[in-house]
mmCIF file of C-alpha atoms in Angstrom:
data_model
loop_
_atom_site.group_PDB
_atom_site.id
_atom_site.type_symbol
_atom_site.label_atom_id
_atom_site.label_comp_id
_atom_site.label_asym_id
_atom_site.label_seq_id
_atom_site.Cartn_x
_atom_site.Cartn_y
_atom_site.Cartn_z
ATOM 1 C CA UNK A 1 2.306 23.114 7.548
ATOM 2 C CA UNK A 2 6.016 22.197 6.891
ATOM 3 C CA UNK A 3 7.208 20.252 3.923
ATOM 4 C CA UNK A 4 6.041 16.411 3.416
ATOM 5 C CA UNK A 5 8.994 14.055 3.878
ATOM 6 C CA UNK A 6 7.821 10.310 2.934
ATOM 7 C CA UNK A 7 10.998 7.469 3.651
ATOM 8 C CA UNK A 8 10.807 3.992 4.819
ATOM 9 C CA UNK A 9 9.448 3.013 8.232
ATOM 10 C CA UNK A 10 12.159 1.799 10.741
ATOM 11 C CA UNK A 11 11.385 0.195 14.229
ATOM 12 C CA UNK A 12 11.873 3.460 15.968
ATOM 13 C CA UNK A 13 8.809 4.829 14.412
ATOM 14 C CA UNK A 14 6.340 2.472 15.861
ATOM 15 C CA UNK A 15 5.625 4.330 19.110
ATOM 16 C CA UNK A 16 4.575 7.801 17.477
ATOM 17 C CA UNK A 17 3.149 5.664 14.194
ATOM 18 C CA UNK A 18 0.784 4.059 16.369
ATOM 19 C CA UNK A 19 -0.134 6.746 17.993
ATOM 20 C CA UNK A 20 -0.857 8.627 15.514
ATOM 21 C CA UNK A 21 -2.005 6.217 12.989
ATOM 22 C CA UNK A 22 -3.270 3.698 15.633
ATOM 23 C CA UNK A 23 -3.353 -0.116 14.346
ATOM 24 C CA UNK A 24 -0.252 -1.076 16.238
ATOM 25 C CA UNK A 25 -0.467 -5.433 15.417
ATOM 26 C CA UNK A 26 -0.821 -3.986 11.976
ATOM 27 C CA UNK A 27 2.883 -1.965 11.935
ATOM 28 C CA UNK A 28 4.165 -4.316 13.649
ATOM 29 C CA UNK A 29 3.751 -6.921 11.580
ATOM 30 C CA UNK A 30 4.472 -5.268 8.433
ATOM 31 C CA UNK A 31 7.636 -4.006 10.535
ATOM 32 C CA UNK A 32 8.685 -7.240 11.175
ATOM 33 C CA UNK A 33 8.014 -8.467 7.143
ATOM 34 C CA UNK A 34 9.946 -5.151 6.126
ATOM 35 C CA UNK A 35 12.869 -6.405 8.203
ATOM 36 C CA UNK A 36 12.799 -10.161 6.377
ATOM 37 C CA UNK A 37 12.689 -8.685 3.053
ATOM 38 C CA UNK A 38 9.118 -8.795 2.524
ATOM 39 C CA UNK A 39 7.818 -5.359 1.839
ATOM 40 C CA UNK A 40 8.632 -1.792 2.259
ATOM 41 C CA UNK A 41 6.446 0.568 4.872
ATOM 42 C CA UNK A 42 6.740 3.994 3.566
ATOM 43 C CA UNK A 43 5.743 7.022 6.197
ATOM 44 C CA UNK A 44 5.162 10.351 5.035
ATOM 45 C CA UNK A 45 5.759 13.079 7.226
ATOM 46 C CA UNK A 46 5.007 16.629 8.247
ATOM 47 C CA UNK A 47 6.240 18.239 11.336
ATOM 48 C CA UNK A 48 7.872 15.455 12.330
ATOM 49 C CA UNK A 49 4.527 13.803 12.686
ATOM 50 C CA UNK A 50 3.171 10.799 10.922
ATOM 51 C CA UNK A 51 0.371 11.505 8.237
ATOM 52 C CA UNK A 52 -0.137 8.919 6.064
ATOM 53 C CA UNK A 53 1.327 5.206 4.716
ATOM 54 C CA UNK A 54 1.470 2.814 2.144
ATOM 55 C CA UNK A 55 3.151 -0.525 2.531
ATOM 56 C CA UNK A 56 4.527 -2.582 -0.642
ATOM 57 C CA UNK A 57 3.610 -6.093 -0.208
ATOM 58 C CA UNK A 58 6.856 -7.930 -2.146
ATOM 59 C CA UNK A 59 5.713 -11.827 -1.089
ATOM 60 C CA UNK A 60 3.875 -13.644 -3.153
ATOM 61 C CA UNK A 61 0.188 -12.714 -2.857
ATOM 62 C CA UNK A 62 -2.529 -14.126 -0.317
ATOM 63 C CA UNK A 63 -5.092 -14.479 -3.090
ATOM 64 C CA UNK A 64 -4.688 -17.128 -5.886
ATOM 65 C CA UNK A 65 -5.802 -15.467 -8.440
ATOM 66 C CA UNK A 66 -2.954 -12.873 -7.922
ATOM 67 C CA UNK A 67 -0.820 -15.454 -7.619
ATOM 68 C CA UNK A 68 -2.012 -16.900 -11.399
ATOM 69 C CA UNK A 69 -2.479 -13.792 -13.224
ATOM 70 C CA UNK A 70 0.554 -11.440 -11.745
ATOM 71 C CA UNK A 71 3.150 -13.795 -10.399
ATOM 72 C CA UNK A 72 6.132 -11.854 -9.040
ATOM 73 C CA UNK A 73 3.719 -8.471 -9.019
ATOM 74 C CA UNK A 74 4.443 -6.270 -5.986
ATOM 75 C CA UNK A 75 1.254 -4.784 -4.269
ATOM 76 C CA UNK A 76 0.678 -1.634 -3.365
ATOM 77 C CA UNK A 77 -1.752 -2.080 0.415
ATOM 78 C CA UNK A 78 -3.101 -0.300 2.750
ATOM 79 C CA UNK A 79 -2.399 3.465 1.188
ATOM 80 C CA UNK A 80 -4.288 5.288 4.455
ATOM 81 C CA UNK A 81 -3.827 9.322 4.900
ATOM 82 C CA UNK A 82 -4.580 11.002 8.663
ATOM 83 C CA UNK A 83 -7.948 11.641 8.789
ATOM 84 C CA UNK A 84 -6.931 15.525 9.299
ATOM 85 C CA UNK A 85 -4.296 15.380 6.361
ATOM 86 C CA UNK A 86 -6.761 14.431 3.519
ATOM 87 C CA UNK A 87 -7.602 15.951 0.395
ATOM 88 C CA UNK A 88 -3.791 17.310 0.828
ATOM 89 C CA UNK A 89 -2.064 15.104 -2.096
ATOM 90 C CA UNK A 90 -0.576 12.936 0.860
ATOM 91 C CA UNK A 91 -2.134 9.630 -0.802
ATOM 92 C CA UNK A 92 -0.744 10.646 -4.182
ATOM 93 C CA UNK A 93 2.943 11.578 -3.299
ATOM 94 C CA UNK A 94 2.731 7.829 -1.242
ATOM 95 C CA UNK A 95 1.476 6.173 -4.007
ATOM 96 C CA UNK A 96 4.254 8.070 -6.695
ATOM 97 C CA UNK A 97 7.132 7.029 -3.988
ATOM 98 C CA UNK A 98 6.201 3.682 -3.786
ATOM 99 C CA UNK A 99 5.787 3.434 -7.550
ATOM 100 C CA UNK A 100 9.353 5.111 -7.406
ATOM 101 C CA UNK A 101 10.727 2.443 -5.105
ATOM 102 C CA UNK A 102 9.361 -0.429 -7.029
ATOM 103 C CA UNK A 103 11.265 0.834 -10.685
ATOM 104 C CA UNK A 104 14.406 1.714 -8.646
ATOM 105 C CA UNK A 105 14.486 -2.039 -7.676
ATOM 106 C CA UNK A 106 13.716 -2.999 -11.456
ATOM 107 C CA UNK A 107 9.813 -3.841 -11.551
ATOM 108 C CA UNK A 108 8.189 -2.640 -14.508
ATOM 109 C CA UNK A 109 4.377 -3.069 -12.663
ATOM 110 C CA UNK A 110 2.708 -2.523 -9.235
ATOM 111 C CA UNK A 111 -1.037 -4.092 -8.674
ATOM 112 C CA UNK A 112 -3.670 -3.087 -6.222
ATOM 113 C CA UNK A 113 -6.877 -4.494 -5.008
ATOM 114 C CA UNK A 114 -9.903 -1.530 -4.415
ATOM 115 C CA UNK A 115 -12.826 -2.459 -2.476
ATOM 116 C CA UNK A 116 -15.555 -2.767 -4.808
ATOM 117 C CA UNK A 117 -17.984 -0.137 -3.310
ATOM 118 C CA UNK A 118 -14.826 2.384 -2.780
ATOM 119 C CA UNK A 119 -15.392 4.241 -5.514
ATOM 120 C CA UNK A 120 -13.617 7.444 -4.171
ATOM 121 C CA UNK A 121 -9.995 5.558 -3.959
ATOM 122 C CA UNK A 122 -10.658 3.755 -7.984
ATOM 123 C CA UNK A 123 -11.065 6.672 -9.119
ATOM 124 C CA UNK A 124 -7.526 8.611 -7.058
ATOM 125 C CA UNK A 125 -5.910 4.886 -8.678
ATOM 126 C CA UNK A 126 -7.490 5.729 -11.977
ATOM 127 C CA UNK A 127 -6.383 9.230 -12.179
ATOM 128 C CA UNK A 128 -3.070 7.599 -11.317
ATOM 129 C CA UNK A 129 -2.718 5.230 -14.330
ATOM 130 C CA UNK A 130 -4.051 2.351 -12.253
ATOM 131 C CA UNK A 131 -6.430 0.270 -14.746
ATOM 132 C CA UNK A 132 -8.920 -2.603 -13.881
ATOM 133 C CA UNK A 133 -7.608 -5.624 -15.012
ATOM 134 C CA UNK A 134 -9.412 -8.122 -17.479
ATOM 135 C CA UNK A 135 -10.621 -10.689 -14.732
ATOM 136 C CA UNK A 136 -13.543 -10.732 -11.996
ATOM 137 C CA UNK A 137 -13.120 -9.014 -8.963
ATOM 138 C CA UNK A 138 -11.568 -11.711 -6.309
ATOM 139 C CA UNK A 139 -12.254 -12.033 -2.364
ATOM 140 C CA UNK A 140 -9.542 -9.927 -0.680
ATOM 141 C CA UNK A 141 -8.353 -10.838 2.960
ATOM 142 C CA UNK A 142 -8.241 -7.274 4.452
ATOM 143 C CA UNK A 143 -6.758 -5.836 7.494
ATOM 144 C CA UNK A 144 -6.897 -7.667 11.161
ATOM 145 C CA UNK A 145 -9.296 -6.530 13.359
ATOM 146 C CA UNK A 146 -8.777 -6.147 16.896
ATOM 147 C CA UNK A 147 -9.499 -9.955 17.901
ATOM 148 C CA UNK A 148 -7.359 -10.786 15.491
ATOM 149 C CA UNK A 149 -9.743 -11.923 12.486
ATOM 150 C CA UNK A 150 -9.561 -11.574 8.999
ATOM 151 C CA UNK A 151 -12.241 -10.004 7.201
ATOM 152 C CA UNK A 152 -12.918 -10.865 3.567
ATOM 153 C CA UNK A 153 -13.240 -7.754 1.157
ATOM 154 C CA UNK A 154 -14.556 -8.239 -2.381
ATOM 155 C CA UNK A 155 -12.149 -6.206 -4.562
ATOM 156 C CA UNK A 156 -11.225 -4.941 -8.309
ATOM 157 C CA UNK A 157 -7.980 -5.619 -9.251
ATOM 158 C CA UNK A 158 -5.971 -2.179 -10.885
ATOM 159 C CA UNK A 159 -2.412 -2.650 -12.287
ATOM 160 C CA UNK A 160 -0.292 -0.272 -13.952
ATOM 161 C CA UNK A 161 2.748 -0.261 -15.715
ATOM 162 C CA UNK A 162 5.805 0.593 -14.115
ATOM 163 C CA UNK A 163 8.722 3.265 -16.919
ATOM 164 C CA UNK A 164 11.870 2.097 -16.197
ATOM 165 C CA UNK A 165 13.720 -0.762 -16.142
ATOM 166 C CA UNK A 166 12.824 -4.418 -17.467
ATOM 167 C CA UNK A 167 10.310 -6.496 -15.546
ATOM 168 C CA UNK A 168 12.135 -8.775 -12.640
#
């Protein structure tokens, strides 16, 4: 295997993302947020091939309760490793470069939601610094399926402090 590379997603990387990743309405919409401003889709990559993501959700969040108890808290979504690449330390080097990103640009936290049954992925944020946070778990709006619906997760909020510069 050759060395993991992990930068930011540009439009040229939707063909082979998709393909390798699948989920193409997905990329391309957090493409098109990533070109407003909105969030950051970071690819990592071995062989020239696509093995795993993480997109940085910089908008205010969906849920309300986000929106009350971490105002102006970026979110780290949809952290997903190649289903032949796992078990590899592709999640964690995603979720370090993101975390990177985030206190480059001058946050000093980075939030999360984890499906409350996915115990495997609390404990990866856990082992990561990630901590539950003080309130209930809150319904989640997950991923678009293929007709285009919304499903509701319910989730666990983890946050972590960000070392670095002062909070935006």
């Amino acid at each position: 295997m050759g060395e993991l590379r992990i930068r930011e997603a540009g439009s040229a990387d939707l063909p082979q993302l998709t393909h390798v990743m699948g989920q193409e309405p997905y990329f391309t919409d957090r493409l098109s947020r990533q070109k407003d401003g909105l969030g950051r889709l970071l690819v990592a990559w071995q062989d020239e091939r696509p093995v795993g993501v993480v997109y940085l959700w910089l908008e205010p969040a969906e849920e309300d309760e986000l929106r009350e108890h971490l105002p102006d808290t970026p979110l780290l979504t949809h952290l997903e490793t190649h289903v032949e690449h796992r078990a590899r330390g592709i999640g964690t080097s995603l979720v370090r470069a993101a975390e990177q990103w985030l206190t480059d640009k001058g946050y000093d936290r980075v939030a999360l939601a984890v499906e409350t049954t996915n115990d495997r992925a609390a404990r990866l944020y856990a082992r990561l610094g990630y901590r539950e946070w003080a309130h209930s778990t809150v319904r989640c709006l997950s991923l678009t399926d293929s007709a285009g619906r919304r499903n509701v997760e319910i989730c666990r909020i983890m946050v972590k402090p960000l070392v670095g510069r002062p909070r935006r």
